[in-house]
Amino acid sequence: MNTVFQDYALFPHMSILDNVAYGLMVKGVNKKQRHAMAQEALEKVALGFVQQRKPSQLSGGQRQRVAIARALVNEPRVLLLDEPLGALDLKLREQMQLELKKLQQSLGITFIFVTHDQGEALSMSDRVAVFNNGRIEQVDSPRDLYMRPRTPFVAGFVGTVQRF
């Protein structure tokens, strides 16, 4: 499992290519192979052209995609995204929601997407876990959460008028 954090956790002094290849370097992968793998990961997120830039030279959306590439280069079966869109403006958030969903489908890996945004949760997910004070209230498809909320909290979360 790899993680993408809200602040992206990129190294400001390193090139984008070296940021993406960093985990492979720690694992002892030789430089030529790790750079090839990092380049491939950058291509998956449509950023192959920024490999020699520094993080400060990129937009927020580009930095977010670099962080995703850095996580994907390790070929995880599960990717945990912890509020990755929280620092982006609304238009970019909506664009990145679509890009993340397409990426997840094309890679065929599990994304666990942590968010406090109801719209993100419902639009991006096949299954949603609704938490209340650290306890799971309901796990279901977005449609079932809306049509059949099991608790008043879930009904309030999805904005349904279902009665209990």
PDB file of N, CA and C in Angstrom, residues 63-148:
ATOM      1  N   ARG A  63       1.398  19.137  -9.048  1.00  0.00           N
ATOM      2  CA  ARG A  63       2.085  18.580  -7.868  1.00  0.00           C
ATOM      3  C   ARG A  63       1.318  17.379  -7.319  1.00  0.00           C
ATOM      4  N   GLN A  64       0.007  17.474  -7.357  1.00  0.00           N
ATOM      5  CA  GLN A  64      -0.793  16.361  -6.879  1.00  0.00           C
ATOM      6  C   GLN A  64      -0.581  15.132  -7.752  1.00  0.00           C
ATOM      7  N   ARG A  65      -0.516  15.319  -9.063  1.00  0.00           N
ATOM      8  CA  ARG A  65      -0.292  14.182  -9.962  1.00  0.00           C
ATOM      9  C   ARG A  65       1.109  13.611  -9.794  1.00  0.00           C
ATOM     10  N   VAL A  66       2.094  14.455  -9.473  1.00  0.00           N
ATOM     11  CA  VAL A  66       3.448  13.953  -9.185  1.00  0.00           C
ATOM     12  C   VAL A  66       3.408  13.054  -7.955  1.00  0.00           C
ATOM     13  N   ALA A  67       2.692  13.483  -6.925  1.00  0.00           N
ATOM     14  CA  ALA A  67       2.580  12.666  -5.712  1.00  0.00           C
ATOM     15  C   ALA A  67       1.913  11.327  -6.021  1.00  0.00           C
ATOM     16  N   ILE A  68       0.933  11.339  -6.898  1.00  0.00           N
ATOM     17  CA  ILE A  68       0.276  10.095  -7.303  1.00  0.00           C
ATOM     18  C   ILE A  68       1.250   9.219  -8.081  1.00  0.00           C
ATOM     19  N   ALA A  69       2.010   9.814  -8.998  1.00  0.00           N
ATOM     20  CA  ALA A  69       3.011   9.048  -9.753  1.00  0.00           C
ATOM     21  C   ALA A  69       4.033   8.423  -8.813  1.00  0.00           C
ATOM     22  N   ARG A  70       4.457   9.178  -7.802  1.00  0.00           N
ATOM     23  CA  ARG A  70       5.435   8.656  -6.844  1.00  0.00           C
ATOM     24  C   ARG A  70       4.867   7.446  -6.101  1.00  0.00           C
ATOM     25  N   ALA A  71       3.587   7.478  -5.799  1.00  0.00           N
ATOM     26  CA  ALA A  71       2.966   6.335  -5.134  1.00  0.00           C
ATOM     27  C   ALA A  71       2.788   5.164  -6.098  1.00  0.00           C
ATOM     28  N   LEU A  72       2.428   5.446  -7.342  1.00  0.00           N
ATOM     29  CA  LEU A  72       2.165   4.385  -8.317  1.00  0.00           C
ATOM     30  C   LEU A  72       3.420   3.686  -8.808  1.00  0.00           C
ATOM     31  N   VAL A  73       4.563   4.364  -8.764  1.00  0.00           N
ATOM     32  CA  VAL A  73       5.794   3.781  -9.291  1.00  0.00           C
ATOM     33  C   VAL A  73       6.169   2.498  -8.541  1.00  0.00           C
ATOM     34  N   ASN A  74       5.695   2.362  -7.313  1.00  0.00           N
ATOM     35  CA  ASN A  74       5.964   1.162  -6.520  1.00  0.00           C
ATOM     36  C   ASN A  74       4.986   0.027  -6.806  1.00  0.00           C
ATOM     37  N   GLU A  75       4.069   0.246  -7.741  1.00  0.00           N
ATOM     38  CA  GLU A  75       3.087  -0.739  -8.181  1.00  0.00           C
ATOM     39  C   GLU A  75       2.296  -1.342  -7.020  1.00  0.00           C
ATOM     40  N   PRO A  76       1.664  -0.477  -6.226  1.00  0.00           N
ATOM     41  CA  PRO A  76       0.890  -0.999  -5.096  1.00  0.00           C
ATOM     42  C   PRO A  76      -0.415  -1.641  -5.570  1.00  0.00           C
ATOM     43  N   ARG A  77      -0.944  -2.534  -4.766  1.00  0.00           N
ATOM     44  CA  ARG A  77      -2.271  -3.090  -5.051  1.00  0.00           C
ATOM     45  C   ARG A  77      -3.359  -2.187  -4.486  1.00  0.00           C
ATOM     46  N   VAL A  78      -2.977  -1.377  -3.481  1.00  0.00           N
ATOM     47  CA  VAL A  78      -3.907  -0.446  -2.846  1.00  0.00           C
ATOM     48  C   VAL A  78      -3.226   0.909  -2.728  1.00  0.00           C
ATOM     49  N   LEU A  79      -3.948   1.966  -3.073  1.00  0.00           N
ATOM     50  CA  LEU A  79      -3.433   3.326  -2.943  1.00  0.00           C
ATOM     51  C   LEU A  79      -4.356   4.099  -2.008  1.00  0.00           C
ATOM     52  N   LEU A  80      -3.799   4.586  -0.898  1.00  0.00           N
ATOM     53  CA  LEU A  80      -4.550   5.387   0.062  1.00  0.00           C
ATOM     54  C   LEU A  80      -4.342   6.856  -0.267  1.00  0.00           C
ATOM     55  N   LEU A  81      -5.430   7.549  -0.558  1.00  0.00           N
ATOM     56  CA  LEU A  81      -5.380   8.978  -0.872  1.00  0.00           C
ATOM     57  C   LEU A  81      -6.034   9.722   0.286  1.00  0.00           C
ATOM     58  N   ASP A  82      -5.232  10.446   1.059  1.00  0.00           N
ATOM     59  CA  ASP A  82      -5.703  11.131   2.258  1.00  0.00           C
ATOM     60  C   ASP A  82      -5.965  12.602   1.957  1.00  0.00           C
ATOM     61  N   GLU A  83      -7.222  12.930   1.685  1.00  0.00           N
ATOM     62  CA  GLU A  83      -7.633  14.302   1.358  1.00  0.00           C
ATOM     63  C   GLU A  83      -6.753  14.915   0.259  1.00  0.00           C
ATOM     64  N   PRO A  84      -6.505  14.199  -0.839  1.00  0.00           N
ATOM     65  CA  PRO A  84      -5.550  14.703  -1.829  1.00  0.00           C
ATOM     66  C   PRO A  84      -6.015  15.924  -2.607  1.00  0.00           C
ATOM     67  N   LEU A  85      -7.300  16.206  -2.596  1.00  0.00           N
ATOM     68  CA  LEU A  85      -7.811  17.329  -3.376  1.00  0.00           C
ATOM     69  C   LEU A  85      -8.128  18.545  -2.519  1.00  0.00           C
ATOM     70  N   GLY A  86      -7.902  18.444  -1.232  1.00  0.00           N
ATOM     71  CA  GLY A  86      -8.291  19.490  -0.297  1.00  0.00           C
ATOM     72  C   GLY A  86      -7.664  20.848  -0.553  1.00  0.00           C
ATOM     73  N   ALA A  87      -6.470  20.887  -1.113  1.00  0.00           N
ATOM     74  CA  ALA A  87      -5.770  22.160  -1.315  1.00  0.00           C
ATOM     75  C   ALA A  87      -6.042  22.775  -2.692  1.00  0.00           C
ATOM     76  N   LEU A  88      -6.898  22.142  -3.483  1.00  0.00           N
ATOM     77  CA  LEU A  88      -7.142  22.616  -4.846  1.00  0.00           C
ATOM     78  C   LEU A  88      -8.420  23.442  -4.916  1.00  0.00           C
ATOM     79  N   ASP A  89      -8.468  24.374  -5.885  1.00  0.00           N
ATOM     80  CA  ASP A  89      -9.696  25.141  -6.070  1.00  0.00           C
ATOM     81  C   ASP A  89     -10.768  24.240  -6.689  1.00  0.00           C
ATOM     82  N   LEU A  90     -12.018  24.684  -6.652  1.00  0.00           N
ATOM     83  CA  LEU A  90     -13.151  23.854  -7.039  1.00  0.00           C
ATOM     84  C   LEU A  90     -13.033  23.297  -8.451  1.00  0.00           C
ATOM     85  N   LYS A  91     -12.700  24.136  -9.418  1.00  0.00           N
ATOM     86  CA  LYS A  91     -12.615  23.677 -10.811  1.00  0.00           C
ATOM     87  C   LYS A  91     -11.553  22.592 -10.959  1.00  0.00           C
ATOM     88  N   LEU A  92     -10.391  22.807 -10.356  1.00  0.00           N
ATOM     89  CA  LEU A  92      -9.318  21.821 -10.439  1.00  0.00           C
ATOM     90  C   LEU A  92      -9.683  20.551  -9.676  1.00  0.00           C
ATOM     91  N   ARG A  93     -10.364  20.690  -8.557  1.00  0.00           N
ATOM     92  CA  ARG A  93     -10.809  19.512  -7.797  1.00  0.00           C
ATOM     93  C   ARG A  93     -11.708  18.643  -8.652  1.00  0.00           C
ATOM     94  N   GLU A  94     -12.663  19.264  -9.331  1.00  0.00           N
ATOM     95  CA  GLU A  94     -13.595  18.504 -10.166  1.00  0.00           C
ATOM     96  C   GLU A  94     -12.867  17.818 -11.311  1.00  0.00           C
ATOM     97  N   GLN A  95     -11.915  18.506 -11.919  1.00  0.00           N
ATOM     98  CA  GLN A  95     -11.116  17.915 -12.992  1.00  0.00           C
ATOM     99  C   GLN A  95     -10.308  16.729 -12.460  1.00  0.00           C
ATOM    100  N   MET A  96      -9.689  16.901 -11.301  1.00  0.00           N
ATOM    101  CA  MET A  96      -8.869  15.834 -10.725  1.00  0.00           C
ATOM    102  C   MET A  96      -9.719  14.644 -10.282  1.00  0.00           C
ATOM    103  N   GLN A  97     -10.951  14.881  -9.866  1.00  0.00           N
ATOM    104  CA  GLN A  97     -11.840  13.772  -9.523  1.00  0.00           C
ATOM    105  C   GLN A  97     -12.017  12.856 -10.729  1.00  0.00           C
ATOM    106  N   LEU A  98     -12.268  13.461 -11.889  1.00  0.00           N
ATOM    107  CA  LEU A  98     -12.444  12.677 -13.112  1.00  0.00           C
ATOM    108  C   LEU A  98     -11.156  11.952 -13.487  1.00  0.00           C
ATOM    109  N   GLU A  99     -10.028  12.652 -13.389  1.00  0.00           N
ATOM    110  CA  GLU A  99      -8.747  12.042 -13.738  1.00  0.00           C
ATOM    111  C   GLU A  99      -8.410  10.877 -12.811  1.00  0.00           C
ATOM    112  N   LEU A 100      -8.655  11.044 -11.521  1.00  0.00           N
ATOM    113  CA  LEU A 100      -8.367   9.969 -10.570  1.00  0.00           C
ATOM    114  C   LEU A 100      -9.239   8.749 -10.831  1.00  0.00           C
ATOM    115  N   LYS A 101     -10.507   8.968 -11.120  1.00  0.00           N
ATOM    116  CA  LYS A 101     -11.413   7.851 -11.400  1.00  0.00           C
ATOM    117  C   LYS A 101     -10.969   7.102 -12.654  1.00  0.00           C
ATOM    118  N   LYS A 102     -10.605   7.831 -13.709  1.00  0.00           N
ATOM    119  CA  LYS A 102     -10.118   7.183 -14.936  1.00  0.00           C
ATOM    120  C   LYS A 102      -8.826   6.423 -14.674  1.00  0.00           C
ATOM    121  N   LEU A 103      -7.923   7.023 -13.903  1.00  0.00           N
ATOM    122  CA  LEU A 103      -6.653   6.379 -13.587  1.00  0.00           C
ATOM    123  C   LEU A 103      -6.887   5.097 -12.799  1.00  0.00           C
ATOM    124  N   GLN A 104      -7.747   5.153 -11.814  1.00  0.00           N
ATOM    125  CA  GLN A 104      -8.046   3.973 -11.003  1.00  0.00           C
ATOM    126  C   GLN A 104      -8.615   2.861 -11.876  1.00  0.00           C
ATOM    127  N   GLN A 105      -9.520   3.196 -12.758  1.00  0.00           N
ATOM    128  CA  GLN A 105     -10.118   2.190 -13.630  1.00  0.00           C
ATOM    129  C   GLN A 105      -9.098   1.610 -14.603  1.00  0.00           C
ATOM    130  N   SER A 106      -8.222   2.437 -15.148  1.00  0.00           N
ATOM    131  CA  SER A 106      -7.233   1.941 -16.113  1.00  0.00           C
ATOM    132  C   SER A 106      -6.172   1.070 -15.445  1.00  0.00           C
ATOM    133  N   LEU A 107      -5.818   1.381 -14.197  1.00  0.00           N
ATOM    134  CA  LEU A 107      -4.803   0.596 -13.492  1.00  0.00           C
ATOM    135  C   LEU A 107      -5.380  -0.654 -12.849  1.00  0.00           C
ATOM    136  N   GLY A 108      -6.661  -0.617 -12.534  1.00  0.00           N
ATOM    137  CA  GLY A 108      -7.301  -1.770 -11.919  1.00  0.00           C
ATOM    138  C   GLY A 108      -6.856  -2.038 -10.490  1.00  0.00           C
ATOM    139  N   ILE A 109      -6.454  -0.991  -9.771  1.00  0.00           N
ATOM    140  CA  ILE A 109      -6.069  -1.174  -8.375  1.00  0.00           C
ATOM    141  C   ILE A 109      -7.094  -0.486  -7.476  1.00  0.00           C
ATOM    142  N   THR A 110      -7.073  -0.850  -6.217  1.00  0.00           N
ATOM    143  CA  THR A 110      -7.995  -0.271  -5.250  1.00  0.00           C
ATOM    144  C   THR A 110      -7.489   1.080  -4.779  1.00  0.00           C
ATOM    145  N   PHE A 111      -8.350   2.082  -4.837  1.00  0.00           N
ATOM    146  CA  PHE A 111      -8.068   3.392  -4.255  1.00  0.00           C
ATOM    147  C   PHE A 111      -8.939   3.519  -3.011  1.00  0.00           C
ATOM    148  N   ILE A 112      -8.332   3.838  -1.894  1.00  0.00           N
ATOM    149  CA  ILE A 112      -9.079   4.212  -0.696  1.00  0.00           C
ATOM    150  C   ILE A 112      -8.935   5.718  -0.591  1.00  0.00           C
ATOM    151  N   PHE A 113     -10.043   6.404  -0.765  1.00  0.00           N
ATOM    152  CA  PHE A 113     -10.050   7.861  -0.891  1.00  0.00           C
ATOM    153  C   PHE A 113     -10.683   8.460   0.356  1.00  0.00           C
ATOM    154  N   VAL A 114      -9.888   9.119   1.180  1.00  0.00           N
ATOM    155  CA  VAL A 114     -10.383   9.745   2.407  1.00  0.00           C
ATOM    156  C   VAL A 114     -10.766  11.186   2.092  1.00  0.00           C
ATOM    157  N   THR A 115     -12.014  11.540   2.420  1.00  0.00           N
ATOM    158  CA  THR A 115     -12.478  12.903   2.179  1.00  0.00           C
ATOM    159  C   THR A 115     -13.590  13.255   3.159  1.00  0.00           C
ATOM    160  N   HIS A 116     -13.734  14.538   3.414  1.00  0.00           N
ATOM    161  CA  HIS A 116     -14.862  15.038   4.186  1.00  0.00           C
ATOM    162  C   HIS A 116     -15.913  15.642   3.257  1.00  0.00           C
ATOM    163  N   ASP A 117     -15.649  15.603   1.965  1.00  0.00           N
ATOM    164  CA  ASP A 117     -16.522  16.216   0.972  1.00  0.00           C
ATOM    165  C   ASP A 117     -17.514  15.177   0.446  1.00  0.00           C
ATOM    166  N   GLN A 118     -18.781  15.383   0.744  1.00  0.00           N
ATOM    167  CA  GLN A 118     -19.817  14.443   0.337  1.00  0.00           C
ATOM    168  C   GLN A 118     -19.845  14.246  -1.178  1.00  0.00           C
ATOM    169  N   GLY A 119     -19.734  15.333  -1.934  1.00  0.00           N
ATOM    170  CA  GLY A 119     -19.763  15.231  -3.389  1.00  0.00           C
ATOM    171  C   GLY A 119     -18.638  14.366  -3.926  1.00  0.00           C
ATOM    172  N   GLU A 120     -17.425  14.571  -3.402  1.00  0.00           N
ATOM    173  CA  GLU A 120     -16.296  13.728  -3.807  1.00  0.00           C
ATOM    174  C   GLU A 120     -16.571  12.271  -3.481  1.00  0.00           C
ATOM    175  N   ALA A 121     -17.011  12.026  -2.266  1.00  0.00           N
ATOM    176  CA  ALA A 121     -17.247  10.648  -1.832  1.00  0.00           C
ATOM    177  C   ALA A 121     -18.262   9.953  -2.730  1.00  0.00           C
ATOM    178  N   LEU A 122     -19.346  10.619  -3.013  1.00  0.00           N
ATOM    179  CA  LEU A 122     -20.417   9.982  -3.769  1.00  0.00           C
ATOM    180  C   LEU A 122     -20.127   9.897  -5.263  1.00  0.00           C
ATOM    181  N   SER A 123     -19.405  10.857  -5.813  1.00  0.00           N
ATOM    182  CA  SER A 123     -19.163  10.849  -7.261  1.00  0.00           C
ATOM    183  C   SER A 123     -17.998   9.956  -7.670  1.00  0.00           C
ATOM    184  N   MET A 124     -17.052   9.737  -6.781  1.00  0.00           N
ATOM    185  CA  MET A 124     -15.840   9.016  -7.161  1.00  0.00           C
ATOM    186  C   MET A 124     -15.837   7.547  -6.757  1.00  0.00           C
ATOM    187  N   SER A 125     -16.775   7.127  -5.948  1.00  0.00           N
ATOM    188  CA  SER A 125     -16.653   5.831  -5.289  1.00  0.00           C
ATOM    189  C   SER A 125     -17.597   4.776  -5.829  1.00  0.00           C
ATOM    190  N   ASP A 126     -17.115   3.542  -5.785  1.00  0.00           N
ATOM    191  CA  ASP A 126     -17.967   2.384  -6.021  1.00  0.00           C
ATOM    192  C   ASP A 126     -18.652   2.002  -4.708  1.00  0.00           C
ATOM    193  N   ARG A 127     -17.897   2.176  -3.606  1.00  0.00           N
ATOM    194  CA  ARG A 127     -18.408   1.923  -2.257  1.00  0.00           C
ATOM    195  C   ARG A 127     -17.937   3.051  -1.354  1.00  0.00           C
ATOM    196  N   VAL A 128     -18.815   3.445  -0.430  1.00  0.00           N
ATOM    197  CA  VAL A 128     -18.521   4.544   0.483  1.00  0.00           C
ATOM    198  C   VAL A 128     -18.698   4.041   1.910  1.00  0.00           C
ATOM    199  N   ALA A 129     -17.739   4.370   2.758  1.00  0.00           N
ATOM    200  CA  ALA A 129     -17.874   4.119   4.194  1.00  0.00           C
ATOM    201  C   ALA A 129     -18.117   5.468   4.857  1.00  0.00           C
ATOM    202  N   VAL A 130     -19.238   5.599   5.533  1.00  0.00           N
ATOM    203  CA  VAL A 130     -19.569   6.835   6.241  1.00  0.00           C
ATOM    204  C   VAL A 130     -19.207   6.635   7.709  1.00  0.00           C
ATOM    205  N   PHE A 131     -18.330   7.503   8.209  1.00  0.00           N
ATOM    206  CA  PHE A 131     -17.875   7.444   9.596  1.00  0.00           C
ATOM    207  C   PHE A 131     -18.538   8.547  10.410  1.00  0.00           C
ATOM    208  N   ASN A 132     -18.778   8.246  11.675  1.00  0.00           N
ATOM    209  CA  ASN A 132     -19.288   9.225  12.627  1.00  0.00           C
ATOM    210  C   ASN A 132     -18.518   9.029  13.928  1.00  0.00           C
ATOM    211  N   ASN A 133     -17.721  10.028  14.301  1.00  0.00           N
ATOM    212  CA  ASN A 133     -16.895   9.940  15.511  1.00  0.00           C
ATOM    213  C   ASN A 133     -16.022   8.686  15.528  1.00  0.00           C
ATOM    214  N   GLY A 134     -15.412   8.377  14.389  1.00  0.00           N
ATOM    215  CA  GLY A 134     -14.489   7.254  14.298  1.00  0.00           C
ATOM    216  C   GLY A 134     -15.151   5.894  14.184  1.00  0.00           C
ATOM    217  N   ARG A 135     -16.452   5.850  14.062  1.00  0.00           N
ATOM    218  CA  ARG A 135     -17.182   4.594  13.964  1.00  0.00           C
ATOM    219  C   ARG A 135     -17.883   4.527  12.609  1.00  0.00           C
ATOM    220  N   ILE A 136     -17.834   3.355  11.984  1.00  0.00           N
ATOM    221  CA  ILE A 136     -18.496   3.193  10.689  1.00  0.00           C
ATOM    222  C   ILE A 136     -20.003   3.127  10.902  1.00  0.00           C
ATOM    223  N   GLU A 137     -20.708   4.019  10.215  1.00  0.00           N
ATOM    224  CA  GLU A 137     -22.174   4.028  10.264  1.00  0.00           C
ATOM    225  C   GLU A 137     -22.764   3.113   9.187  1.00  0.00           C
ATOM    226  N   GLN A 138     -22.164   3.168   7.979  1.00  0.00           N
ATOM    227  CA  GLN A 138     -22.689   2.368   6.873  1.00  0.00           C
ATOM    228  C   GLN A 138     -21.636   2.292   5.780  1.00  0.00           C
ATOM    229  N   VAL A 139     -21.544   1.122   5.139  1.00  0.00           N
ATOM    230  CA  VAL A 139     -20.704   0.930   3.958  1.00  0.00           C
ATOM    231  C   VAL A 139     -21.628   0.427   2.857  1.00  0.00           C
ATOM    232  N   ASP A 140     -21.669   1.154   1.757  1.00  0.00           N
ATOM    233  CA  ASP A 140     -22.584   0.797   0.678  1.00  0.00           C
ATOM    234  C   ASP A 140     -22.191   1.525  -0.598  1.00  0.00           C
ATOM    235  N   SER A 141     -22.910   1.222  -1.667  1.00  0.00           N
ATOM    236  CA  SER A 141     -22.737   1.986  -2.900  1.00  0.00           C
ATOM    237  C   SER A 141     -23.316   3.380  -2.670  1.00  0.00           C
ATOM    238  N   PRO A 142     -22.865   4.368  -3.441  1.00  0.00           N
ATOM    239  CA  PRO A 142     -23.446   5.706  -3.286  1.00  0.00           C
ATOM    240  C   PRO A 142     -24.971   5.699  -3.444  1.00  0.00           C
ATOM    241  N   ARG A 143     -25.454   4.933  -4.387  1.00  0.00           N
ATOM    242  CA  ARG A 143     -26.909   4.860  -4.618  1.00  0.00           C
ATOM    243  C   ARG A 143     -27.631   4.297  -3.391  1.00  0.00           C
ATOM    244  N   ASP A 144     -27.095   3.196  -2.840  1.00  0.00           N
ATOM    245  CA  ASP A 144     -27.743   2.594  -1.677  1.00  0.00           C
ATOM    246  C   ASP A 144     -27.650   3.486  -0.440  1.00  0.00           C
ATOM    247  N   LEU A 145     -26.550   4.211  -0.299  1.00  0.00           N
ATOM    248  CA  LEU A 145     -26.464   5.167   0.814  1.00  0.00           C
ATOM    249  C   LEU A 145     -27.588   6.190   0.718  1.00  0.00           C
ATOM    250  N   TYR A 146     -27.830   6.663  -0.487  1.00  0.00           N
ATOM    251  CA  TYR A 146     -28.850   7.689  -0.692  1.00  0.00           C
ATOM    252  C   TYR A 146     -30.262   7.113  -0.564  1.00  0.00           C
ATOM    253  N   MET A 147     -30.485   5.962  -1.184  1.00  0.00           N
ATOM    254  CA  MET A 147     -31.836   5.392  -1.215  1.00  0.00           C
ATOM    255  C   MET A 147     -32.205   4.651   0.071  1.00  0.00           C
ATOM    256  N   ARG A 148     -31.206   4.066   0.752  1.00  0.00           N
ATOM    257  CA  ARG A 148     -31.487   3.263   1.936  1.00  0.00           C
ATOM    258  C   ARG A 148     -30.511   3.562   3.077  1.00  0.00           C
TER     259      ARG A 148
END
